[in-house]
């Protein structure tokens, strides 16, 4: 069966198609009698008319649709994905704001994830979009913003020549708190797993740690190269050579590290305190494993990103907005107080 159109509704109600459009779009600027409105609504119900959202969009109307796009090889459907909590917050706030979500999950014909597909910008399908992902294509972000698309990025992003709205976990502050936690426990030789590249959150974590440790001249932060970090034997040798008593993980999982160190006769936390700057750490009560880590408040970040986008769409804000969401340190049993003779 073909789709019922506004022309069908107009014929059934005995009015013009423009009148149907005004009534169904609830245009209050034109005076239409209550009797005519009722005839249009009754005709629409009798025929089973549903609005064509795509047509409304092409006509310049708002369809209360927010896009979600992630620069990632595959869309994160799994609950243990780093992005899942962001998506939960996005969905929760979109529902509260009266918006539907459109998830952009398909890659282009070359297998790449891009908001430009075959010369077209997929963001034209939505009123605005929340974007995230580490492998940001800053060139197309800048082009999309220049074209007038309403975008809020999850995570701090420096895009040259672009005034981009973003909402981010406050990696810098919580990393400083993590470093202070280790210093307060008496640790002075602290290792840090060095990230690769110039991903903004990684840089914020390093700066946060460096700012705090710089206030303690007796302490030192040792950057652990990737090639060392990836080899358990090399890592154990590095720890012993530098006399490390604590290690900060900027990548990887605490549980995997603890298992690798056990094979090198290094116990956590007896021989080495370990702290993770990720909230992907999972406690294991059966092994009495409760990692010291951070809570990045990712659900709140997702919610705030949607709030900001809705404000941008409504014209409530006009200037670029950058919002930090305060995180918290979760102290577990993978860090311990050093004794006076250690």
mmCIF file of N, CA, C and O in Angstrom, residues 77-159:
data_model
loop_
_atom_site.group_PDB
_atom_site.id
_atom_site.type_symbol
_atom_site.label_atom_id
_atom_site.label_comp_id
_atom_site.label_asym_id
_atom_site.label_seq_id
_atom_site.Cartn_x
_atom_site.Cartn_y
_atom_site.Cartn_z
ATOM 1 N N UNK A 77 28.405 -1.373 20.477
ATOM 2 C CA UNK A 77 27.155 -1.890 21.018
ATOM 3 C C UNK A 77 27.353 -2.579 22.375
ATOM 4 O O UNK A 77 26.411 -2.725 23.143
ATOM 5 N N UNK A 78 28.579 -3.035 22.669
ATOM 6 C CA UNK A 78 28.832 -3.831 23.861
ATOM 7 C C UNK A 78 28.815 -2.962 25.116
ATOM 8 O O UNK A 78 29.316 -1.841 25.116
ATOM 9 N N UNK A 79 28.282 -3.490 26.214
ATOM 10 C CA UNK A 79 28.185 -2.731 27.450
ATOM 11 C C UNK A 79 29.553 -2.455 28.071
ATOM 12 O O UNK A 79 29.699 -1.509 28.830
ATOM 13 N N UNK A 80 30.554 -3.288 27.757
ATOM 14 C CA UNK A 80 31.883 -3.057 28.319
ATOM 15 C C UNK A 80 32.725 -2.134 27.447
ATOM 16 O O UNK A 80 33.905 -1.921 27.723
ATOM 17 N N UNK A 81 32.129 -1.571 26.404
ATOM 18 C CA UNK A 81 32.851 -0.625 25.555
ATOM 19 C C UNK A 81 33.108 0.673 26.312
ATOM 20 O O UNK A 81 32.306 1.106 27.149
ATOM 21 N N UNK A 82 34.213 1.326 25.999
ATOM 22 C CA UNK A 82 34.543 2.612 26.606
ATOM 23 C C UNK A 82 33.450 3.644 26.345
ATOM 24 O O UNK A 82 33.203 4.527 27.166
ATOM 25 N N UNK A 83 32.762 3.529 25.215
ATOM 26 C CA UNK A 83 31.788 4.541 24.796
ATOM 27 C C UNK A 83 30.369 4.279 25.287
ATOM 28 O O UNK A 83 29.492 5.138 25.150
ATOM 29 N N UNK A 84 30.121 3.100 25.837
ATOM 30 C CA UNK A 84 28.745 2.717 26.169
ATOM 31 C C UNK A 84 28.093 3.692 27.154
ATOM 32 O O UNK A 84 26.934 4.081 26.977
ATOM 33 N N UNK A 85 28.825 4.104 28.206
ATOM 34 C CA UNK A 85 28.242 5.005 29.207
ATOM 35 C C UNK A 85 27.919 6.375 28.608
ATOM 36 O O UNK A 85 26.943 7.019 28.995
ATOM 37 N N UNK A 86 28.738 6.832 27.659
ATOM 38 C CA UNK A 86 28.423 8.082 26.956
ATOM 39 C C UNK A 86 27.080 7.943 26.238
ATOM 40 O O UNK A 86 26.220 8.832 26.301
ATOM 41 N N UNK A 87 26.916 6.826 25.525
ATOM 42 C CA UNK A 87 25.681 6.589 24.775
ATOM 43 C C UNK A 87 24.473 6.525 25.697
ATOM 44 O O UNK A 87 23.395 7.018 25.359
ATOM 45 N N UNK A 88 24.653 5.930 26.859
ATOM 46 C CA UNK A 88 23.565 5.850 27.833
ATOM 47 C C UNK A 88 23.129 7.251 28.259
ATOM 48 O O UNK A 88 21.932 7.550 28.328
ATOM 49 N N UNK A 89 24.092 8.116 28.538
ATOM 50 C CA UNK A 89 23.765 9.487 28.916
ATOM 51 C C UNK A 89 23.107 10.259 27.794
ATOM 52 O O UNK A 89 22.167 11.035 28.014
ATOM 53 N N UNK A 90 23.593 10.051 26.571
ATOM 54 C CA UNK A 90 23.011 10.717 25.400
ATOM 55 C C UNK A 90 21.549 10.308 25.231
ATOM 56 O O UNK A 90 20.662 11.151 25.041
ATOM 57 N N UNK A 91 21.293 9.014 25.299
ATOM 58 C CA UNK A 91 19.925 8.521 25.124
ATOM 59 C C UNK A 91 19.006 9.035 26.217
ATOM 60 O O UNK A 91 17.874 9.455 25.956
ATOM 61 N N UNK A 92 19.494 9.020 27.444
ATOM 62 C CA UNK A 92 18.682 9.447 28.581
ATOM 63 C C UNK A 92 18.282 10.918 28.446
ATOM 64 O O UNK A 92 17.111 11.279 28.633
ATOM 65 N N UNK A 93 19.245 11.774 28.098
ATOM 66 C CA UNK A 93 18.944 13.206 28.019
ATOM 67 C C UNK A 93 18.139 13.551 26.772
ATOM 68 O O UNK A 93 17.282 14.436 26.814
ATOM 69 N N UNK A 94 18.401 12.852 25.662
ATOM 70 C CA UNK A 94 17.623 13.098 24.448
ATOM 71 C C UNK A 94 16.153 12.807 24.692
ATOM 72 O O UNK A 94 15.272 13.567 24.259
ATOM 73 N N UNK A 95 15.873 11.723 25.407
ATOM 74 C CA UNK A 95 14.489 11.382 25.738
ATOM 75 C C UNK A 95 13.863 12.466 26.600
ATOM 76 O O UNK A 95 12.710 12.870 26.377
ATOM 77 N N UNK A 96 14.629 12.962 27.575
ATOM 78 C CA UNK A 96 14.097 14.000 28.458
ATOM 79 C C UNK A 96 13.828 15.302 27.703
ATOM 80 O O UNK A 96 12.883 16.027 28.008
ATOM 81 N N UNK A 97 14.664 15.576 26.695
ATOM 82 C CA UNK A 97 14.516 16.813 25.922
ATOM 83 C C UNK A 97 13.485 16.695 24.804
ATOM 84 O O UNK A 97 13.185 17.674 24.120
ATOM 85 N N UNK A 98 12.948 15.475 24.604
ATOM 86 C CA UNK A 98 11.952 15.287 23.555
ATOM 87 C C UNK A 98 12.548 15.074 22.175
ATOM 88 O O UNK A 98 11.907 15.381 21.161
ATOM 89 N N UNK A 99 13.753 14.513 22.115
ATOM 90 C CA UNK A 99 14.418 14.254 20.842
ATOM 91 C C UNK A 99 14.576 12.751 20.625
ATOM 92 O O UNK A 99 14.779 11.989 21.579
ATOM 93 N N UNK A 100 14.524 12.342 19.367
ATOM 94 C CA UNK A 100 14.871 10.988 18.987
ATOM 95 C C UNK A 100 16.344 10.963 18.571
ATOM 96 O O UNK A 100 16.940 12.008 18.267
ATOM 97 N N UNK A 101 16.910 9.755 18.543
ATOM 98 C CA UNK A 101 18.314 9.600 18.167
ATOM 99 C C UNK A 101 18.435 8.840 16.855
ATOM 100 O O UNK A 101 17.691 7.899 16.590
ATOM 101 N N UNK A 102 19.411 9.253 16.058
ATOM 102 C CA UNK A 102 19.764 8.537 14.842
ATOM 103 C C UNK A 102 21.237 8.156 14.959
ATOM 104 O O UNK A 102 22.117 9.027 15.023
ATOM 105 N N UNK A 103 21.510 6.854 15.037
ATOM 106 C CA UNK A 103 22.876 6.365 15.170
ATOM 107 C C UNK A 103 23.479 6.155 13.784
ATOM 108 O O UNK A 103 22.963 5.368 12.984
ATOM 109 N N UNK A 104 24.573 6.828 13.500
ATOM 110 C CA UNK A 104 25.257 6.640 12.227
ATOM 111 C C UNK A 104 26.270 5.509 12.392
ATOM 112 O O UNK A 104 27.337 5.688 12.975
ATOM 113 N N UNK A 105 25.938 4.340 11.879
ATOM 114 C CA UNK A 105 26.754 3.148 12.118
ATOM 115 C C UNK A 105 27.471 2.634 10.869
ATOM 116 O O UNK A 105 28.350 1.780 10.972
ATOM 117 N N UNK A 106 27.121 3.134 9.691
ATOM 118 C CA UNK A 106 27.652 2.581 8.441
ATOM 119 C C UNK A 106 28.943 3.285 8.034
ATOM 120 O O UNK A 106 29.104 4.488 8.219
ATOM 121 N N UNK A 107 29.871 2.523 7.457
ATOM 122 C CA UNK A 107 31.099 3.076 6.908
ATOM 123 C C UNK A 107 30.884 3.459 5.442
ATOM 124 O O UNK A 107 29.927 3.027 4.805
ATOM 125 N N UNK A 108 31.795 4.293 4.910
ATOM 126 C CA UNK A 108 31.671 4.655 3.497
ATOM 127 C C UNK A 108 32.164 3.499 2.623
ATOM 128 O O UNK A 108 32.581 2.452 3.111
ATOM 129 N N UNK A 109 32.146 3.687 1.316
ATOM 130 C CA UNK A 109 32.463 2.592 0.396
ATOM 131 C C UNK A 109 33.923 2.173 0.458
ATOM 132 O O UNK A 109 34.299 1.121 -0.061
ATOM 133 N N UNK A 110 34.760 3.004 1.089
ATOM 134 C CA UNK A 110 36.171 2.671 1.248
ATOM 135 C C UNK A 110 36.463 2.049 2.624
ATOM 136 O O UNK A 110 37.616 1.813 2.956
ATOM 137 N N UNK A 111 35.421 1.830 3.419
ATOM 138 C CA UNK A 111 35.608 1.226 4.734
ATOM 139 C C UNK A 111 35.978 2.209 5.815
ATOM 140 O O UNK A 111 36.371 1.818 6.911
ATOM 141 N N UNK A 112 35.866 3.497 5.535
ATOM 142 C CA UNK A 112 36.218 4.531 6.504
ATOM 143 C C UNK A 112 34.962 5.072 7.181
ATOM 144 O O UNK A 112 33.870 5.044 6.613
ATOM 145 N N UNK A 113 35.132 5.572 8.387
ATOM 146 C CA UNK A 113 34.026 6.207 9.099
ATOM 147 C C UNK A 113 34.134 7.704 8.879
ATOM 148 O O UNK A 113 35.105 8.340 9.286
ATOM 149 N N UNK A 114 33.149 8.285 8.206
ATOM 150 C CA UNK A 114 33.211 9.697 7.843
ATOM 151 C C UNK A 114 31.811 10.274 7.814
ATOM 152 O O UNK A 114 30.846 9.581 7.464
ATOM 153 N N UNK A 115 31.706 11.549 8.170
ATOM 154 C CA UNK A 115 30.398 12.203 8.074
ATOM 155 C C UNK A 115 30.117 12.656 6.640
ATOM 156 O O UNK A 115 29.005 13.078 6.337
ATOM 157 N N UNK A 116 31.126 12.564 5.776
ATOM 158 C CA UNK A 116 30.946 12.856 4.358
ATOM 159 C C UNK A 116 30.998 11.538 3.596
ATOM 160 O O UNK A 116 32.020 10.855 3.559
ATOM 161 N N UNK A 117 29.881 11.167 2.993
ATOM 162 C CA UNK A 117 29.801 9.918 2.244
ATOM 163 C C UNK A 117 29.381 10.202 0.816
ATOM 164 O O UNK A 117 28.320 10.779 0.577
ATOM 165 N N UNK A 118 30.243 9.801 -0.099
ATOM 166 C CA UNK A 118 29.950 9.985 -1.527
ATOM 167 C C UNK A 118 29.615 11.439 -1.835
ATOM 168 O O UNK A 118 28.700 11.727 -2.621
ATOM 169 N N UNK A 119 30.333 12.342 -1.190
ATOM 170 C CA UNK A 119 30.151 13.763 -1.456
ATOM 171 C C UNK A 119 29.038 14.423 -0.684
ATOM 172 O O UNK A 119 28.833 15.631 -0.819
ATOM 173 N N UNK A 120 28.298 13.667 0.119
ATOM 174 C CA UNK A 120 27.173 14.231 0.884
ATOM 175 C C UNK A 120 27.474 14.182 2.378
ATOM 176 O O UNK A 120 28.151 13.274 2.859
ATOM 177 N N UNK A 121 26.967 15.170 3.101
ATOM 178 C CA UNK A 121 27.151 15.230 4.550
ATOM 179 C C UNK A 121 25.944 14.588 5.218
ATOM 180 O O UNK A 121 24.819 15.073 5.101
ATOM 181 N N UNK A 122 26.187 13.500 5.960
ATOM 182 C CA UNK A 122 25.077 12.785 6.585
ATOM 183 C C UNK A 122 24.419 13.596 7.696
ATOM 184 O O UNK A 122 23.300 13.282 8.108
ATOM 185 N N UNK A 123 25.086 14.640 8.182
ATOM 186 C CA UNK A 123 24.514 15.434 9.267
ATOM 187 C C UNK A 123 23.315 16.265 8.809
ATOM 188 O O UNK A 123 22.589 16.809 9.639
ATOM 189 N N UNK A 124 23.100 16.356 7.487
ATOM 190 C CA UNK A 124 21.913 17.071 6.997
ATOM 191 C C UNK A 124 20.630 16.325 7.363
ATOM 192 O O UNK A 124 19.539 16.890 7.272
ATOM 193 N N UNK A 125 20.743 15.069 7.785
ATOM 194 C CA UNK A 125 19.572 14.270 8.142
ATOM 195 C C UNK A 125 19.048 14.598 9.535
ATOM 196 O O UNK A 125 17.943 14.198 9.894
ATOM 197 N N UNK A 126 19.838 15.323 10.338
ATOM 198 C CA UNK A 126 19.454 15.568 11.728
ATOM 199 C C UNK A 126 19.514 17.065 12.024
ATOM 200 O O UNK A 126 20.103 17.850 11.279
ATOM 201 N N UNK A 127 18.892 17.454 13.144
ATOM 202 C CA UNK A 127 18.946 18.856 13.564
ATOM 203 C C UNK A 127 20.332 19.228 14.071
ATOM 204 O O UNK A 127 20.804 20.353 13.882
ATOM 205 N N UNK A 128 20.963 18.298 14.761
ATOM 206 C CA UNK A 128 22.296 18.510 15.310
ATOM 207 C C UNK A 128 22.873 17.151 15.660
ATOM 208 O O UNK A 128 22.186 16.130 15.586
ATOM 209 N N UNK A 129 24.161 17.128 16.044
ATOM 210 C CA UNK A 129 24.798 15.837 16.278
ATOM 211 C C UNK A 129 25.784 15.898 17.430
ATOM 212 O O UNK A 129 26.425 16.925 17.672
ATOM 213 N N UNK A 130 25.868 14.772 18.137
ATOM 214 C CA UNK A 130 26.905 14.561 19.142
ATOM 215 C C UNK A 130 27.943 13.633 18.527
ATOM 216 O O UNK A 130 27.602 12.545 18.051
ATOM 217 N N UNK A 131 29.195 14.078 18.516
ATOM 218 C CA UNK A 131 30.280 13.303 17.927
ATOM 219 C C UNK A 131 31.273 12.905 19.011
ATOM 220 O O UNK A 131 31.424 13.605 20.016
ATOM 221 N N UNK A 132 31.966 11.791 18.802
ATOM 222 C CA UNK A 132 33.011 11.356 19.723
ATOM 223 C C UNK A 132 33.957 10.414 18.998
ATOM 224 O O UNK A 132 33.741 10.067 17.829
ATOM 225 N N UNK A 133 35.016 9.998 19.685
ATOM 226 C CA UNK A 133 35.978 9.081 19.096
ATOM 227 C C UNK A 133 37.365 9.679 19.060
ATOM 228 O O UNK A 133 37.530 10.888 18.839
ATOM 229 N N UNK A 134 38.381 8.843 19.282
ATOM 230 C CA UNK A 134 39.761 9.318 19.362
ATOM 231 C C UNK A 134 40.330 9.687 18.005
ATOM 232 O O UNK A 134 41.105 10.640 17.887
ATOM 233 N N UNK A 135 39.942 8.946 16.961
ATOM 234 C CA UNK A 135 40.505 9.179 15.632
ATOM 235 C C UNK A 135 39.724 10.258 14.889
ATOM 236 O O UNK A 135 39.170 10.041 13.820
ATOM 237 N N UNK A 136 39.710 11.449 15.470
ATOM 238 C CA UNK A 136 38.920 12.548 14.926
ATOM 239 C C UNK A 136 39.464 13.032 13.593
ATOM 240 O O UNK A 136 40.663 13.277 13.456
ATOM 241 N N UNK A 137 38.571 13.192 12.622
ATOM 242 C CA UNK A 137 38.946 13.824 11.357
ATOM 243 C C UNK A 137 38.673 15.319 11.491
ATOM 244 O O UNK A 137 37.563 15.790 11.272
ATOM 245 N N UNK A 138 39.704 16.051 11.881
ATOM 246 C CA UNK A 138 39.509 17.464 12.194
ATOM 247 C C UNK A 138 39.199 18.307 10.961
ATOM 248 O O UNK A 138 38.541 19.341 11.064
ATOM 249 N N UNK A 139 39.661 17.855 9.796
ATOM 250 C CA UNK A 139 39.379 18.593 8.569
ATOM 251 C C UNK A 139 37.883 18.607 8.277
ATOM 252 O O UNK A 139 37.308 19.646 7.953
ATOM 253 N N UNK A 140 37.236 17.440 8.388
ATOM 254 C CA UNK A 140 35.812 17.419 8.075
ATOM 255 C C UNK A 140 34.974 18.016 9.202
ATOM 256 O O UNK A 140 33.883 18.531 8.945
ATOM 257 N N UNK A 141 35.477 17.965 10.437
ATOM 258 C CA UNK A 141 34.775 18.651 11.524
ATOM 259 C C UNK A 141 34.740 20.154 11.243
ATOM 260 O O UNK A 141 33.696 20.808 11.377
ATOM 261 N N UNK A 142 35.899 20.692 10.881
ATOM 262 C CA UNK A 142 35.962 22.114 10.577
ATOM 263 C C UNK A 142 35.033 22.478 9.417
ATOM 264 O O UNK A 142 34.319 23.488 9.450
ATOM 265 N N UNK A 143 34.988 21.631 8.381
ATOM 266 C CA UNK A 143 34.126 21.889 7.228
ATOM 267 C C UNK A 143 32.655 21.846 7.614
ATOM 268 O O UNK A 143 31.858 22.684 7.171
ATOM 269 N N UNK A 144 32.296 20.878 8.456
ATOM 270 C CA UNK A 144 30.896 20.749 8.861
ATOM 271 C C UNK A 144 30.442 21.945 9.688
ATOM 272 O O UNK A 144 29.336 22.469 9.492
ATOM 273 N N UNK A 145 31.284 22.395 10.622
ATOM 274 C CA UNK A 145 30.939 23.560 11.442
ATOM 275 C C UNK A 145 30.830 24.807 10.567
ATOM 276 O O UNK A 145 29.930 25.632 10.728
ATOM 277 N N UNK A 146 31.752 24.928 9.608
ATOM 278 C CA UNK A 146 31.725 26.075 8.694
ATOM 279 C C UNK A 146 30.444 26.085 7.872
ATOM 280 O O UNK A 146 29.897 27.147 7.557
ATOM 281 N N UNK A 147 29.930 24.891 7.541
ATOM 282 C CA UNK A 147 28.689 24.792 6.761
ATOM 283 C C UNK A 147 27.442 25.039 7.605
ATOM 284 O O UNK A 147 26.331 24.990 7.084
ATOM 285 N N UNK A 148 27.645 25.262 8.913
ATOM 286 C CA UNK A 148 26.511 25.609 9.765
ATOM 287 C C UNK A 148 25.891 24.458 10.522
ATOM 288 O O UNK A 148 24.846 24.634 11.171
ATOM 289 N N UNK A 149 26.500 23.279 10.488
ATOM 290 C CA UNK A 149 25.947 22.147 11.237
ATOM 291 C C UNK A 149 26.195 22.332 12.733
ATOM 292 O O UNK A 149 27.267 22.770 13.149
ATOM 293 N N UNK A 150 25.195 21.988 13.514
ATOM 294 C CA UNK A 150 25.295 22.104 14.968
ATOM 295 C C UNK A 150 25.919 20.821 15.529
ATOM 296 O O UNK A 150 25.324 19.752 15.434
ATOM 297 N N UNK A 151 27.120 20.956 16.101
ATOM 298 C CA UNK A 151 27.884 19.796 16.565
ATOM 299 C C UNK A 151 28.374 20.041 17.987
ATOM 300 O O UNK A 151 28.834 21.131 18.316
ATOM 301 N N UNK A 152 28.266 19.016 18.823
ATOM 302 C CA UNK A 152 28.915 19.015 20.138
ATOM 303 C C UNK A 152 29.796 17.778 20.191
ATOM 304 O O UNK A 152 29.320 16.660 19.940
ATOM 305 N N UNK A 153 31.073 17.972 20.497
ATOM 306 C CA UNK A 153 31.996 16.841 20.564
ATOM 307 C C UNK A 153 32.156 16.403 22.020
ATOM 308 O O UNK A 153 32.214 17.231 22.922
ATOM 309 N N UNK A 154 32.206 15.102 22.222
ATOM 310 C CA UNK A 154 32.499 14.565 23.554
ATOM 311 C C UNK A 154 34.003 14.369 23.653
ATOM 312 O O UNK A 154 34.581 13.543 22.939
ATOM 313 N N UNK A 155 34.628 15.142 24.528
ATOM 314 C CA UNK A 155 36.080 15.142 24.654
ATOM 315 C C UNK A 155 36.654 16.442 24.116
ATOM 316 O O UNK A 155 36.173 16.978 23.107
ATOM 317 N N UNK A 156 37.653 16.973 24.798
ATOM 318 C CA UNK A 156 38.286 18.215 24.333
ATOM 319 C C UNK A 156 38.947 17.980 22.978
ATOM 320 O O UNK A 156 39.666 17.011 22.795
ATOM 321 N N UNK A 157 38.683 18.884 22.036
ATOM 322 C CA UNK A 157 39.293 18.801 20.722
ATOM 323 C C UNK A 157 39.768 20.184 20.282
ATOM 324 O O UNK A 157 38.995 21.152 20.309
ATOM 325 N N UNK A 158 41.014 20.258 19.888
ATOM 326 C CA UNK A 158 41.556 21.479 19.315
ATOM 327 C C UNK A 158 41.497 21.353 17.799
ATOM 328 O O UNK A 158 42.298 20.633 17.197
ATOM 329 N N UNK A 159 40.545 22.014 17.180
ATOM 330 C CA UNK A 159 40.395 21.993 15.727
ATOM 331 C C UNK A 159 40.787 23.375 15.209
ATOM 332 O O UNK A 159 40.093 24.356 15.488
#
